[in-house]
Short mmCIF file of C-alpha atoms and ligand atoms in Angstrom, two decimals:
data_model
loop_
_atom_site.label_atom_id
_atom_site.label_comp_id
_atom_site.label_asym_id
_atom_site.label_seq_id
_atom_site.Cartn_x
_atom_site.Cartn_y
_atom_site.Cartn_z
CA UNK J 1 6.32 -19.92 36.93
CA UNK J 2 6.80 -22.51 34.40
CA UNK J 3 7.71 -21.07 31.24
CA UNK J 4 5.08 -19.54 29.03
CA UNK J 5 4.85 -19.37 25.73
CA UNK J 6 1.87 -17.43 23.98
CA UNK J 7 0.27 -19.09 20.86
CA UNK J 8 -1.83 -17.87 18.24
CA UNK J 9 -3.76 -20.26 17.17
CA UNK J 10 -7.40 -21.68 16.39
CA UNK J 11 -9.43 -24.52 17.33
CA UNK J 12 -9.89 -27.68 15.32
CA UNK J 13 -12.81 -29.40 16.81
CA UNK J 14 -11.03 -32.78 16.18
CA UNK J 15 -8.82 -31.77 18.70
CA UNK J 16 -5.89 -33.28 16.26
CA UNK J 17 -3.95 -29.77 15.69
CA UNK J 18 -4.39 -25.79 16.68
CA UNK J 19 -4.87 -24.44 19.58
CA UNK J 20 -5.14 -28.52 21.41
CA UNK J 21 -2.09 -29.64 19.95
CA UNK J 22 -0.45 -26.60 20.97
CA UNK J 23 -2.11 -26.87 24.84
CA UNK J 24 -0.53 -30.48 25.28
CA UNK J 25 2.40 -29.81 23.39
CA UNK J 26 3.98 -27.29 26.15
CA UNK J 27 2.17 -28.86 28.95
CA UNK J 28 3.37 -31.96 28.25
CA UNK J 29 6.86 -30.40 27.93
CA UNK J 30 6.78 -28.77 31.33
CA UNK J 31 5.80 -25.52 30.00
CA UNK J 32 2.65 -23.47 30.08
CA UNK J 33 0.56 -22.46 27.33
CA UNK J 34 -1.38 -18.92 27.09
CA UNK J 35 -3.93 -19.35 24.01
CA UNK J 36 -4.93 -16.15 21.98
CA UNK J 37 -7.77 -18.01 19.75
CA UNK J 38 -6.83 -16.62 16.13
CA UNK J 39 -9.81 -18.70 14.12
CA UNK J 40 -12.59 -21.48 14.91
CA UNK J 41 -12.22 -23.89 12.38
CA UNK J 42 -15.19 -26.50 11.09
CA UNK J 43 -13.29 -29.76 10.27
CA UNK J 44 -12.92 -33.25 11.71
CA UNK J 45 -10.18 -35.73 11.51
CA UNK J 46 -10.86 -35.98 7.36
CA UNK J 47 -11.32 -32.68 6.35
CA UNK J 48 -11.83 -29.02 6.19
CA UNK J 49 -15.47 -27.63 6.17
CA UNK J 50 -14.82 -24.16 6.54
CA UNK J 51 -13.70 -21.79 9.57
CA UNK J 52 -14.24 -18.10 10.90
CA UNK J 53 -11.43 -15.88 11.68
CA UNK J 54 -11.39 -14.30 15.15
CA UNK J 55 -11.62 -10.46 14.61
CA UNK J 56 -8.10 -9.06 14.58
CA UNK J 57 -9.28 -6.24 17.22
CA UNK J 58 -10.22 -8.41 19.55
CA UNK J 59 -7.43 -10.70 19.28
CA UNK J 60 -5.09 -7.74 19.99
CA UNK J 61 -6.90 -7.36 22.82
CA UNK J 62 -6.86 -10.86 24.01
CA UNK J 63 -2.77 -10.80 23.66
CA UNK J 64 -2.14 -7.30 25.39
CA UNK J 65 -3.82 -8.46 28.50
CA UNK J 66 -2.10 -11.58 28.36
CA UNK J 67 1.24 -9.92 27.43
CA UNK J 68 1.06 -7.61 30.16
CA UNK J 69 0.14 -10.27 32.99
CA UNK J 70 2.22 -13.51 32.34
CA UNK J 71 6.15 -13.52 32.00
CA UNK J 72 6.16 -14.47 28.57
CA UNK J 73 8.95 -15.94 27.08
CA UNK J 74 8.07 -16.91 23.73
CA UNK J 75 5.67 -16.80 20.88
CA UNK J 76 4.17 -19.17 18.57
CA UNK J 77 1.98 -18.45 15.82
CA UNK J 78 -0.34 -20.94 14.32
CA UNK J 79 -3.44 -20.50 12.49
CA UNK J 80 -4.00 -16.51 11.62
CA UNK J 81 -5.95 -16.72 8.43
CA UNK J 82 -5.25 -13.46 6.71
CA UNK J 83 -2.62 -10.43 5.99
CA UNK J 84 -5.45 -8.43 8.67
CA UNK J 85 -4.29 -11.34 11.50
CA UNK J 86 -0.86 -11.07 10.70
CA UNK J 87 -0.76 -7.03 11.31
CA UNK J 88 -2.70 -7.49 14.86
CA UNK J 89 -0.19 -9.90 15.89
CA UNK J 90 2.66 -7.69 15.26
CA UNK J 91 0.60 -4.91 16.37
CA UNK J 92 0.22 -6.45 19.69
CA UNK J 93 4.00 -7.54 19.93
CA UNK J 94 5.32 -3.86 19.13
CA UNK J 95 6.73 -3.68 23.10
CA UNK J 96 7.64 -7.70 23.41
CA UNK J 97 10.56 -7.67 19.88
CA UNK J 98 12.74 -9.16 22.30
CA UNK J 99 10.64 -12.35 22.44
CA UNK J 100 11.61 -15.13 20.00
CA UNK J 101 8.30 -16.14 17.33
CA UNK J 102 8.67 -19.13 16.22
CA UNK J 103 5.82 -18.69 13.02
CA UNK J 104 4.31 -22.27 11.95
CA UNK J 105 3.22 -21.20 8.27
CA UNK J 106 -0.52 -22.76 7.97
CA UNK J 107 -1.91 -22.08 4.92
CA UNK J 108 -3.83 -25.90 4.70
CA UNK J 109 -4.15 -28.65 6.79
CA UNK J 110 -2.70 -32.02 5.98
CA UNK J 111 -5.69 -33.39 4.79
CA UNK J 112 -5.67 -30.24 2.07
CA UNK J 113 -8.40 -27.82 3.09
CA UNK J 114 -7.53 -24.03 3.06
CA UNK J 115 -6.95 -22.51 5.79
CA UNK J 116 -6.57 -19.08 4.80
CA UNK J 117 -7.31 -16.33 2.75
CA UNK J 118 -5.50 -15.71 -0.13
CA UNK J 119 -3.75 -11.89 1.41
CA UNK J 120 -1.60 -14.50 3.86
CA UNK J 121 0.89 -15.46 1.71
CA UNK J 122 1.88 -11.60 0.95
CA UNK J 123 1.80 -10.91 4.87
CA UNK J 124 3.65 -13.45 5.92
CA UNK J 125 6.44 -12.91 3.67
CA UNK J 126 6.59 -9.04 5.14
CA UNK J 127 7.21 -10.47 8.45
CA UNK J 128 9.78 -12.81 7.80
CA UNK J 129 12.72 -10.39 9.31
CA UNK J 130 10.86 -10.78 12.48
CA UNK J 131 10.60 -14.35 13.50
CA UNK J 132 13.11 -16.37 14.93
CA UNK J 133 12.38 -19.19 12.94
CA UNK J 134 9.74 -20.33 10.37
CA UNK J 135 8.57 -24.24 10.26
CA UNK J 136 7.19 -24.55 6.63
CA UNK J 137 6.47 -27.92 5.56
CA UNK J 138 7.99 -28.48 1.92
CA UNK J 139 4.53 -27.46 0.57
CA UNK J 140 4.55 -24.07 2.50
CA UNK J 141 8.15 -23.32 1.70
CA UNK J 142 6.95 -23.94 -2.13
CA UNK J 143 3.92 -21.41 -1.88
CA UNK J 144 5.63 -18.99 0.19
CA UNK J 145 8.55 -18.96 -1.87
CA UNK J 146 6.40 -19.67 -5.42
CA UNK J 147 8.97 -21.68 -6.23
CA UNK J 148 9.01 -25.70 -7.14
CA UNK J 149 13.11 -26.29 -6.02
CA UNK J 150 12.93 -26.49 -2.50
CA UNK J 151 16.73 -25.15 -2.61
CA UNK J 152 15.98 -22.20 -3.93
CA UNK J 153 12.75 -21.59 -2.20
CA UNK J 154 15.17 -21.46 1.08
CA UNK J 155 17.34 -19.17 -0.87
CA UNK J 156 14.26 -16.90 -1.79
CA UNK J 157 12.88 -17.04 1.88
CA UNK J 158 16.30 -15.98 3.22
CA UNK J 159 16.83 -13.42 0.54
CA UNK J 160 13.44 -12.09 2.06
CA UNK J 161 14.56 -11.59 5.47
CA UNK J 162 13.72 -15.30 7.08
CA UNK J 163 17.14 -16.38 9.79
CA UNK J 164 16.04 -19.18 10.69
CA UNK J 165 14.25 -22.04 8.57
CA UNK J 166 12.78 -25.44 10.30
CA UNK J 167 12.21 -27.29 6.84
CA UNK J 168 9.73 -30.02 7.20
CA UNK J 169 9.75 -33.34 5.06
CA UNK J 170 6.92 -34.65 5.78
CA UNK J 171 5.35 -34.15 2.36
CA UNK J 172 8.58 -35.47 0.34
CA UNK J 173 8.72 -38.98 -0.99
CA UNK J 174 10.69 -41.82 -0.09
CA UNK J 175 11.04 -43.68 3.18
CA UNK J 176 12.92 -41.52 5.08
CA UNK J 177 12.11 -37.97 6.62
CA UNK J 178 14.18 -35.44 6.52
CA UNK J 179 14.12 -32.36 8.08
CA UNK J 180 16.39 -29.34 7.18
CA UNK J 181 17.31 -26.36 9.72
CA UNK J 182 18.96 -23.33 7.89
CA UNK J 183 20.14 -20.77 9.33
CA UNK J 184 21.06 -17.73 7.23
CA UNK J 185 20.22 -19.46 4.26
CA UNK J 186 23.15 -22.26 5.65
CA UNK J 187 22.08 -25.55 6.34
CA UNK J 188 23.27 -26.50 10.06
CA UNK J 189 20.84 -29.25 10.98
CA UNK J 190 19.89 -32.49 9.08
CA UNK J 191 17.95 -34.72 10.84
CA UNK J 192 16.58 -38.61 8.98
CA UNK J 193 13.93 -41.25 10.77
CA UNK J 194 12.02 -43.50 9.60
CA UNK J 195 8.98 -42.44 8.02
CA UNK J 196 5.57 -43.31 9.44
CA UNK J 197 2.62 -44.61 7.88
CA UNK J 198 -0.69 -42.92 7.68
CA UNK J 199 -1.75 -39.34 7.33
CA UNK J 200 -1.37 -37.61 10.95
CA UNK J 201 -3.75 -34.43 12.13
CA UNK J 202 -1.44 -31.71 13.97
CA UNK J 203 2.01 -33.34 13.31
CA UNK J 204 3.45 -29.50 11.92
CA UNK J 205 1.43 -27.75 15.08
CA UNK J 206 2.71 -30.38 17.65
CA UNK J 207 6.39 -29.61 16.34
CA UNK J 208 6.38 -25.77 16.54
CA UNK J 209 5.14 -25.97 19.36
CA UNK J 210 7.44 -28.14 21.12
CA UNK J 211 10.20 -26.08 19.69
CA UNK J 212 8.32 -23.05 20.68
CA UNK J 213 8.35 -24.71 24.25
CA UNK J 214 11.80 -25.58 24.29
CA UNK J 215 13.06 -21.86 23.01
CA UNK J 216 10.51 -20.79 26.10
CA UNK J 217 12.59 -23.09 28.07
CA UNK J 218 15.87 -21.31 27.25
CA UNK J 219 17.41 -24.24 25.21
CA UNK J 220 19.30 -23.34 21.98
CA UNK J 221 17.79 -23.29 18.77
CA UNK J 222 19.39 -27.11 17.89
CA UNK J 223 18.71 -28.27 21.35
CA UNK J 224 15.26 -27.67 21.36
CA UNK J 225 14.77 -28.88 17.61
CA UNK J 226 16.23 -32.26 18.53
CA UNK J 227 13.94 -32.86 21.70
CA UNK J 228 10.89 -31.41 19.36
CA UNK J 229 11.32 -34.09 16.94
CA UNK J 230 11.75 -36.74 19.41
CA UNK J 231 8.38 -35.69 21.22
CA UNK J 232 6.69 -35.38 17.94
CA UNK J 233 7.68 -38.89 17.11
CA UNK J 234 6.68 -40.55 20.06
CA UNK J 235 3.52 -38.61 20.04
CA UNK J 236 2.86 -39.70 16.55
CA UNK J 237 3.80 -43.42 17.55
CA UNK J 238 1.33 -43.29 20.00
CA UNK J 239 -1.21 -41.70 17.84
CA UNK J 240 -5.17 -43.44 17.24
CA UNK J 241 -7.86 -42.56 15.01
CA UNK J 242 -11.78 -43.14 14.78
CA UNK J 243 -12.82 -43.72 11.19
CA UNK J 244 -10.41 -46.00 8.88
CA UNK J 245 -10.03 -42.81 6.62
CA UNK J 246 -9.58 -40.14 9.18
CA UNK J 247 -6.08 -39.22 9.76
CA UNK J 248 -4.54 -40.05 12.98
CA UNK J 249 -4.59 -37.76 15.97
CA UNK J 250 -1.33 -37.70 18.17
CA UNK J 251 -1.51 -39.12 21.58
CA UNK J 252 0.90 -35.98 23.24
CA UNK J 253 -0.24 -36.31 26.63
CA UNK J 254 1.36 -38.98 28.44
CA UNK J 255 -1.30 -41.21 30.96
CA UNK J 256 -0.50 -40.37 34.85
CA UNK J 257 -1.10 -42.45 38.07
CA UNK J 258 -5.50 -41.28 37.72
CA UNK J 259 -6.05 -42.15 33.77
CA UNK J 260 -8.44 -44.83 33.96
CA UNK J 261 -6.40 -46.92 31.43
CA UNK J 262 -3.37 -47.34 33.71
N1 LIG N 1 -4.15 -24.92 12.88
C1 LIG N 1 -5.41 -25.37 12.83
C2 LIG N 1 -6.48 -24.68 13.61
C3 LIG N 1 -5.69 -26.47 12.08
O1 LIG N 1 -6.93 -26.91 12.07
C4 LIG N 1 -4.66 -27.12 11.34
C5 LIG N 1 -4.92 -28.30 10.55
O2 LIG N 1 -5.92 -28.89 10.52
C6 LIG N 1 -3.39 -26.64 11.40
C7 LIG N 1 -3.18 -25.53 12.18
C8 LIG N 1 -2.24 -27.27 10.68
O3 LIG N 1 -2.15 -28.59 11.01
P1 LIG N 1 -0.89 -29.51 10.69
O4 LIG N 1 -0.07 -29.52 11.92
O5 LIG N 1 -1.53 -30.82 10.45
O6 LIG N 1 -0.19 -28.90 9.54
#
């Protein structure tokens, strides 16, 4: 069996982020992707209208069957909405500790809508000792942290039980982006490219996931960071959008021998 990794996440309709971006992520990685649906969301590639969180019983259930069934080797959380989300998750992962979660913090999308209730922040923050590693972007690590330095936001996220920390750049100025991995509150990872223009749909999902994928995989923590940035880049590369001020959805699926536009 290819290696599975489990994702909580929900469904953008644009099909830029969630649940999609996490489906083609592993695939395209040679991995295989088991989907608990955590929210349906009500956005296209501009903006947030709303969304509906899945009921936390019945996502439980969704992940015991699928916990019991497939050999899963890792987790990746997405999308969970509320503190309510976050205790069915763990709830449903009290006989699986030994699996790595790799937790991508979503508390807005890029373009700025909310995407959770307020109780999040608090929950997530409880949970920290049991991830593997977190992926805030600088804007998560701020509000999770409530903190402005993004130094000391790390420090404050350690201090509250986080390992591992994937910091994303995305959001910071200048031309380059940086990403940061700590470990123990230590930085051991510093990676630099050249940043991108335009505003891209799904960039933080497609990343966790790929590392998510990699972890899955059985490659080290740096390993699999490295190769996740390198697919995220191409995918973003490759990216297209519809509407002149819709952000740009990530082309993660590479064309085979059948595509019509081979
Ligand atoms: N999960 C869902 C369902 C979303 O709709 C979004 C953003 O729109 C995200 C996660 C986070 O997306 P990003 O990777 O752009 O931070």
């Amino acid at each position: 069996m290819r290696p599975v990794t489990l994702c909580f996440s929900g469904l953008d309709p644009s099909g830029g982020a969630g649940l999609q971006a996490d489906i083609e992520t592993i695939a395209a990685l040679g991995g295989h992707a088991a989907v608990v649906a955590s929210a349906l969301t009500i956005q296209d590639s501009q903006r947030v209208y709303g969304f509906q969180l899945t009921d936390p019983e019945l996502m439980q259930t969704q992940a015991s069957y699928v916990l019991a069934d497939l050999p899963v080797a890792c987790i990746k959380l997405g999308m969970l909405g509320s503190a309510q989300a976050v205790a069915a998750v763990f709830k449903s992962l009290q006989s699986y500790r030994h699996l790595p979660v790799v937790m991508d913090p979503v508390l807005a999308a890029n373009s700025g809508g909310a995407l959770a209730q307020d109780d999040l922040r608090g929950a997530i923050l409880k949970v920290l000792p049991l991830l593997a590693v977190i992926t805030p972007n600088s804007l998560e690590a701020r509000a999770l942290a409530a903190c402005d330095d993004l130094d000391k936001a790390v420090a404050k996220l350690t201090a509250a039980g986080a390992t591992t920390i994937w910091l994303k750049g995305g959001h910071e100025a200048g031309d380059a982006l940086i990403n940061r991995l700590y470990c123990q509150g230590q930085l051991v990872l510093e990676t630099s490219q050249t940043r991108l223009s335009g505003e891209f749909h799904g960039s933080g999902c497609t990343l966790a996931a790929a590392l998510a994928a990699g972890l899955a995989a059985g490659m080290s923590l740096n390993q699999a960071a490295i190769k996740a940035e390198a697919f995220v880049l191409q995918a973003l590369q490759q990216a297209d959008r519809a509407h002149p001020e819709g952000q740009f959805l990530p082309r993660r699926v590479p064309l085979n021998p059948y595509s019509f536009s081979v």
